[in-house]
């Protein structure tokens, strides 16, 4: 499952289902009775893995898996293709996170069961994007016509890459990329935006663009993808969203963040009604429930 696997109409059905699950959880409590989800996480994760596990458990299904490559046969040298062939015998659906870009895709080609990409290196993170889109759609009522500021590590942040790829499909989206020079959005994304004639700007100062934003997507500087500690230390606190900066924003601007947060949003902003990041985490469970049901053909 990758960002563009679903059409806009299919995404809409998925979000409507997620909203129904939110309103009516009891109606879905046994929807996956007897089904098994395998979570294969070759890279650290808290919320993505646990939200998948919570989603399957809330649907009445069961979960097996590993949370650390060292405790799987990858440590013995097994390929993801072989691992997934075997897991296909044990589970009905699999969520896979891997440090190598494209690994979940390779696995899905050899798999008899649906494989969901739960993050592949600095590449994509499609289920976080589903979470982001569901949050925006539920809180704002639509997904088109927004000026969205993406701020922080736009180079290594896979959630950013997936979200841009998804939002280009909604009319009148305008992107403002806010990052230090070293952490700019990758060229292949800039090329794609130019090709599609989607308006975008690249800026360094958050304050300058704040008043124009409908949505602000903050991100953490991705420490684990840096080649040297010195660069990370220099860039990690480049942006700190605080109450003073929030006074520059529209009254109905939403602040999103995939979490985990480090220093890029000060905790005082959590009390602001525009801070949507903890609700986002909650929506992550509903959307993964909807995704599991859809991929298992149970929706
Ligand atoms: C993100 C990720 O893993 O890429 N986290 C998440 O899944 N919620 C963002 C991050 O780690 O910064």
Coordinates of N, CA and C in Angstrom, one line a residue, residues 29-178:
X29 N -16.5 -3.8 16.5 CA -15.7 -4.5 17.5 C -15.4 -5.9 17.2
X30 N -16.1 -6.5 16.3 CA -15.9 -7.9 16.0 C -15.7 -8.1 14.5
X31 N -15.4 -7.0 13.8 CA -15.3 -7.0 12.3 C -14.2 -7.9 11.8
X32 N -13.1 -8.0 12.6 CA -12.0 -8.8 12.2 C -11.8 -10.0 13.1
X33 N -12.8 -10.5 13.7 CA -12.7 -11.7 14.5 C -12.0 -12.8 13.7
X34 N -11.0 -13.5 14.3 CA -10.4 -14.6 13.6 C -9.3 -14.2 12.7
X35 N -9.1 -12.9 12.5 CA -8.0 -12.4 11.5 C -6.7 -12.0 12.3
X36 N -5.6 -12.1 11.6 CA -4.3 -11.8 12.3 C -3.6 -10.8 11.5
X37 N -3.1 -9.8 12.2 CA -2.2 -8.8 11.6 C -0.8 -9.1 12.1
X38 N 0.2 -9.1 11.1 CA 1.6 -9.2 11.5 C 2.2 -7.8 11.4
X39 N 2.9 -7.4 12.5 CA 3.6 -6.1 12.4 C 5.1 -6.5 12.4
X40 N 5.7 -6.1 11.2 CA 7.1 -6.4 11.0 C 7.9 -5.1 11.0
X41 N 8.5 -4.8 12.1 CA 9.2 -3.5 12.2 C 10.7 -3.7 12.4
X42 N 11.4 -3.3 11.3 CA 12.8 -3.4 11.2 C 13.5 -2.1 11.7
X43 N 12.7 -1.2 12.1 CA 13.1 0.2 12.6 C 12.3 0.6 13.7
X44 N 12.9 1.4 14.7 CA 12.1 1.8 15.8 C 10.8 2.6 15.5
X45 N 9.8 2.4 16.3 CA 8.5 3.0 16.2 C 7.8 2.9 17.5
X46 N 7.0 3.9 17.9 CA 6.1 3.8 19.0 C 4.7 3.9 18.4
X47 N 4.4 5.0 17.9 CA 2.9 5.2 17.6 C 2.5 4.4 16.3
X48 N 3.3 4.3 15.3 CA 2.8 3.6 14.1 C 2.6 2.2 14.5
X49 N 3.5 1.5 15.2 CA 3.3 0.1 15.5 C 2.1 -0.1 16.4
X50 N 2.2 0.7 17.5 CA 1.1 0.5 18.5 C -0.3 1.0 17.9
X51 N -0.3 1.9 17.0 CA -1.6 2.3 16.5 C -2.1 1.2 15.5
X52 N -1.2 0.5 14.8 CA -1.7 -0.7 14.1 C -2.2 -1.7 15.0
X53 N -1.5 -2.0 16.1 CA -1.9 -3.0 17.0 C -3.2 -2.7 17.7
X54 N -3.3 -1.4 18.1 CA -4.6 -1.0 18.7 C -5.7 -1.1 17.7
X55 N -5.5 -0.7 16.4 CA -6.5 -0.8 15.4 C -7.0 -2.2 15.2
X56 N -6.1 -3.2 15.1 CA -6.5 -4.5 14.8 C -7.2 -5.1 16.1
X57 N -6.7 -4.7 17.2 CA -7.3 -5.2 18.5 C -8.7 -4.7 18.6
X58 N -8.9 -3.4 18.3 CA -10.2 -2.8 18.4 C -11.2 -3.4 17.4
X59 N -10.7 -4.0 16.4 CA -11.6 -4.7 15.4 C -11.8 -6.2 15.8
X60 N -11.3 -6.6 16.9 CA -11.5 -8.0 17.3 C -10.5 -8.9 16.8
X61 N -9.5 -8.5 16.0 CA -8.5 -9.4 15.5 C -7.3 -9.5 16.5
X62 N -6.3 -10.3 16.0 CA -5.1 -10.5 16.8 C -3.9 -10.0 16.1
X63 N -2.8 -9.8 16.9 CA -1.6 -9.3 16.3 C -0.4 -10.2 16.7
X64 N 0.5 -10.4 15.7 CA 1.8 -11.1 16.0 C 2.8 -10.2 15.4
X65 N 4.1 -10.4 15.7 CA 5.1 -9.6 15.0 C 6.4 -9.4 15.8
X66 N 7.2 -8.5 15.3 CA 8.4 -8.1 16.0 C 8.6 -6.6 15.8
X67 N 9.4 -6.1 16.8 CA 9.5 -4.6 16.9 C 11.0 -4.2 16.7
X68 N 11.8 -5.2 16.3 CA 13.2 -4.9 16.3 C 13.8 -6.0 15.3
X69 N 14.6 -5.5 14.3 CA 15.1 -6.3 13.3 C 16.0 -7.4 14.0
X70 N 16.7 -7.0 15.1 CA 17.6 -8.0 15.7 C 16.9 -9.2 16.3
X71 N 15.6 -9.1 16.6 CA 14.9 -10.2 17.1 C 14.2 -11.0 16.0
X72 N 14.4 -10.6 14.7 CA 13.8 -11.4 13.6 C 14.9 -12.1 12.9
X73 N 14.6 -13.0 11.9 CA 15.6 -13.7 11.2 C 16.4 -12.8 10.3
X74 N 16.0 -11.5 10.2 CA 16.9 -10.6 9.4 C 18.3 -10.6 10.0
X75 N 18.3 -10.8 11.3 CA 19.7 -10.9 12.0 C 20.5 -12.1 11.5
X76 N 19.8 -13.1 11.0 CA 20.5 -14.3 10.4 C 20.8 -14.1 8.9
X77 N 20.3 -13.0 8.3 CA 20.6 -12.8 6.9 C 19.4 -13.1 6.0
X78 N 18.2 -13.3 6.6 CA 17.1 -13.6 5.7 C 16.6 -12.4 4.9
X79 N 16.2 -12.5 3.7 CA 15.7 -11.4 2.9 C 14.3 -11.1 3.3
X80 N 13.8 -9.8 3.0 CA 12.4 -9.5 3.3 C 11.5 -10.3 2.4
X81 N 11.9 -10.7 1.2 CA 11.0 -11.5 0.4 C 10.8 -12.9 1.0
X82 N 11.8 -13.5 1.5 CA 11.6 -14.8 2.2 C 10.8 -14.6 3.4
X83 N 11.1 -13.6 4.2 CA 10.4 -13.4 5.5 C 8.9 -13.2 5.2
X84 N 8.5 -12.5 4.2 CA 7.1 -12.2 3.9 C 6.4 -13.5 3.4
X85 N 7.1 -14.3 2.6 CA 6.5 -15.5 2.2 C 6.1 -16.4 3.3
X86 N 7.0 -16.4 4.3 CA 6.7 -17.2 5.5 C 5.5 -16.5 6.3
X87 N 5.6 -15.2 6.5 CA 4.6 -14.5 7.3 C 3.2 -14.7 6.6
X88 N 3.2 -14.8 5.3 CA 1.9 -15.0 4.6 C 1.2 -16.3 5.0
X89 N 2.0 -17.2 5.6 CA 1.4 -18.4 6.1 C 0.8 -18.2 7.5
X90 N 1.2 -17.2 8.2 CA 0.8 -17.0 9.6 C -0.2 -16.0 9.8
X91 N -0.3 -15.0 8.9 CA -1.2 -13.8 9.1 C -2.0 -13.5 7.9
X92 N -3.0 -12.7 8.0 CA -3.9 -12.3 6.9 C -3.5 -11.0 6.3
X93 N -2.7 -10.2 7.1 CA -2.3 -8.8 6.6 C -1.1 -8.4 7.4
X94 N -0.2 -7.6 6.7 CA 1.1 -7.3 7.4 C 1.3 -5.8 7.3
X95 N 1.8 -5.2 8.3 CA 2.3 -3.8 8.3 C 3.8 -3.9 8.5
X96 N 4.6 -3.3 7.5 CA 6.0 -3.4 7.6 C 6.7 -2.0 7.6
X97 N 7.6 -1.9 8.5 CA 8.5 -0.7 8.5 C 9.9 -1.2 8.3
X98 N 10.6 -0.4 7.4 CA 12.0 -0.9 7.0 C 12.9 0.3 6.8
X99 N 14.2 0.2 7.2 CA 15.1 1.4 6.9 C 15.4 1.5 5.4
X100 N 15.2 0.5 4.6 CA 15.6 0.6 3.2 C 14.4 1.0 2.4
X101 N 14.6 2.1 1.6 CA 13.5 2.6 0.7 C 13.1 1.5 -0.2
X102 N 11.8 1.3 -0.3 CA 11.2 0.3 -1.3 C 11.1 -1.1 -0.7
X103 N 11.6 -1.4 0.5 CA 11.6 -2.8 1.0 C 10.2 -3.3 1.1
X104 N 9.2 -2.5 1.7 CA 7.8 -3.0 1.8 C 7.2 -3.3 0.4
X105 N 7.6 -2.5 -0.6 CA 7.2 -2.8 -2.0 C 7.7 -4.1 -2.5
X106 N 9.0 -4.3 -2.3 CA 9.6 -5.6 -2.7 C 8.9 -6.8 -2.0
X107 N 8.6 -6.6 -0.7 CA 7.9 -7.6 0.0 C 6.5 -7.9 -0.5
X108 N 5.8 -6.8 -0.9 CA 4.4 -7.0 -1.4 C 4.4 -7.8 -2.7
X109 N 5.5 -7.7 -3.4 CA 5.5 -8.5 -4.7 C 5.6 -10.0 -4.5
X110 N 6.1 -10.4 -3.3 CA 6.3 -11.8 -3.0 C 5.2 -12.3 -2.1
X111 N 4.3 -11.4 -1.7 CA 3.4 -11.8 -0.6 C 2.0 -12.3 -1.1
X112 N 1.4 -13.2 -0.4 CA 0.1 -13.6 -0.7 C -0.9 -12.8 0.1
X113 N -0.4 -12.0 1.1 CA -1.3 -11.2 1.9 C -1.0 -9.7 1.6
X114 N -2.0 -8.8 1.9 CA -1.7 -7.3 1.7 C -0.5 -6.9 2.6
X115 N 0.4 -6.1 2.1 CA 1.5 -5.6 2.9 C 1.4 -4.1 2.9
X116 N 1.3 -3.5 4.1 CA 1.1 -2.0 4.2 C 2.5 -1.5 4.5
X117 N 2.9 -0.4 3.8 CA 4.1 0.3 4.0 C 3.9 1.1 5.3
X118 N 4.6 0.8 6.3 CA 4.5 1.6 7.6 C 5.7 2.5 7.8
X119 N 6.3 2.9 6.6 CA 7.5 3.7 6.6 C 8.7 3.0 6.0
X120 N 9.2 3.6 4.9 CA 10.4 3.0 4.4 C 11.5 4.0 4.2
X121 N 12.5 3.9 5.2 CA 13.6 4.9 5.2 C 13.1 6.3 5.2
X122 N 13.9 7.2 4.4 CA 13.5 8.6 4.3 C 12.5 8.8 3.2
X123 N 11.9 7.7 2.7 CA 11.1 7.7 1.4 C 9.7 8.1 1.7
X124 N 8.8 7.2 2.1 CA 7.4 7.5 2.2 C 6.9 6.9 3.6
X125 N 5.7 7.4 4.0 CA 5.0 7.0 5.2 C 3.5 7.1 4.9
X126 N 3.0 6.3 4.0 CA 1.6 6.5 3.6 C 0.5 6.5 4.6
X127 N 0.7 5.6 5.7 CA -0.4 5.6 6.7 C -0.4 6.8 7.6
X128 N 0.8 7.5 7.7 CA 0.8 8.7 8.4 C 0.1 9.8 7.6
X129 N 0.2 9.7 6.2 CA -0.5 10.6 5.4 C -2.0 10.4 5.5
X130 N -2.4 9.2 5.5 CA -3.8 8.9 5.7 C -4.3 9.6 7.0
X131 N -3.5 9.5 8.0 CA -3.8 10.1 9.3 C -3.9 11.6 9.2
X132 N -3.0 12.2 8.5 CA -2.9 13.6 8.3 C -4.2 14.1 7.5
X133 N -4.5 13.4 6.5 CA -5.6 13.8 5.6 C -6.9 13.6 6.4
X134 N -7.1 12.5 7.1 CA -8.3 12.3 7.9 C -8.5 13.5 8.9
X135 N -7.4 13.9 9.5 CA -7.4 14.9 10.5 C -7.9 16.2 9.9
X136 N -7.3 16.6 8.8 CA -7.6 17.8 8.1 C -9.1 17.8 7.6
X137 N -9.4 16.6 7.0 CA -10.8 16.5 6.4 C -11.9 16.6 7.5
X138 N -11.6 16.0 8.7 CA -12.5 16.0 9.8 C -12.6 17.3 10.4
X139 N -11.5 18.0 10.6 CA -11.5 19.3 11.3 C -11.8 20.4 10.4
X140 N -11.6 20.3 9.1 CA -11.8 21.4 8.2 C -13.0 21.2 7.3
X141 N -13.4 19.9 7.1 CA -14.5 19.6 6.2 C -14.2 19.3 4.8
X142 N -12.9 19.6 4.4 CA -12.5 19.3 3.0 C -11.0 19.2 2.9
X143 N -10.5 18.9 1.7 CA -9.1 18.7 1.5 C -8.5 19.6 0.4
X144 N -9.4 20.4 -0.2 CA -8.9 21.2 -1.3 C -8.7 22.6 -0.9
X145 N -7.9 23.3 -1.7 CA -7.8 24.8 -1.6 C -7.0 25.3 -0.4
X146 N -6.1 24.5 0.2 CA -5.4 25.0 1.4 C -4.0 25.5 1.0
X147 N -3.6 26.5 1.7 CA -2.1 26.9 1.7 C -1.5 26.2 2.9
X148 N -0.6 25.3 2.6 CA 0.0 24.5 3.7 C 1.4 24.8 3.8
X149 N 1.9 25.1 5.0 CA 3.3 25.3 5.3 C 3.9 24.0 5.8
X150 N 4.9 23.5 5.2 CA 5.6 22.3 5.8 C 7.0 22.8 6.3
X151 N 7.2 22.6 7.5 CA 8.3 23.2 8.2 C 9.3 22.2 8.9
X152 N 10.6 22.4 8.7 CA 11.5 21.6 9.4 C 12.4 20.8 8.5
X153 N 12.5 19.5 8.7 CA 13.3 18.6 8.0 C 12.6 18.1 6.7
X154 N 12.6 18.8 5.7 CA 11.8 18.4 4.5 C 12.7 17.5 3.6
X155 N 13.9 17.3 3.9 CA 14.8 16.5 3.1 C 14.6 15.0 3.5
X156 N 14.7 14.7 4.8 CA 14.7 13.3 5.3 C 13.3 13.0 5.8
X157 N 12.4 13.9 6.0 CA 11.1 13.6 6.6 C 10.1 12.9 5.6
X158 N 10.0 11.6 5.8 CA 9.2 10.8 4.9 C 7.7 11.2 4.9
X159 N 7.3 11.6 6.1 CA 5.8 12.0 6.2 C 5.6 13.2 5.3
X160 N 6.5 14.1 5.2 CA 6.4 15.2 4.3 C 6.3 14.8 2.9
X161 N 7.1 13.9 2.5 CA 7.1 13.4 1.1 C 5.8 12.8 0.7
X162 N 5.3 12.0 1.6 CA 4.0 11.3 1.3 C 2.9 12.3 1.3
X163 N 2.9 13.2 2.2 CA 1.8 14.2 2.3 C 1.8 15.1 1.0
X164 N 2.9 15.5 0.6 CA 2.9 16.4 -0.6 C 2.3 15.5 -1.8
X165 N 2.8 14.3 -1.9 CA 2.3 13.4 -3.0 C 0.8 13.3 -3.0
X166 N 0.2 13.3 -1.8 CA -1.2 13.1 -1.7 C -1.9 14.4 -2.0
X167 N -1.4 15.5 -1.4 CA -2.2 16.8 -1.5 C -2.2 17.4 -2.9
X168 N -1.2 17.0 -3.8 CA -1.2 17.5 -5.1 C -2.4 17.0 -5.9
X169 N -3.1 16.0 -5.4 CA -4.3 15.5 -6.1 C -5.5 16.3 -5.8
X170 N -5.4 17.3 -4.8 CA -6.6 18.1 -4.5 C -6.5 19.5 -5.1
X171 N -7.5 20.0 -5.7 CA -7.4 21.3 -6.4 C -7.0 22.4 -5.5
X172 N -6.3 23.4 -6.1 CA -5.9 24.6 -5.5 C -5.1 24.5 -4.2
X173 N -4.3 23.5 -4.1 CA -3.3 23.4 -3.0 C -2.1 24.2 -3.3
X174 N -1.6 24.9 -2.3 CA -0.4 25.8 -2.5 C 0.5 25.4 -1.4
X175 N 1.8 25.1 -1.7 CA 2.7 24.7 -0.7 C 3.7 25.8 -0.4
X176 N 4.0 25.9 0.9 CA 5.1 26.8 1.3 C 6.1 25.9 2.1
X177 N 7.2 25.7 1.6 CA 8.3 24.9 2.2 C 9.2 25.8 3.1
X178 N 9.2 25.5 4.3 CA 10.0 26.3 5.3 C 11.1 25.4 5.9

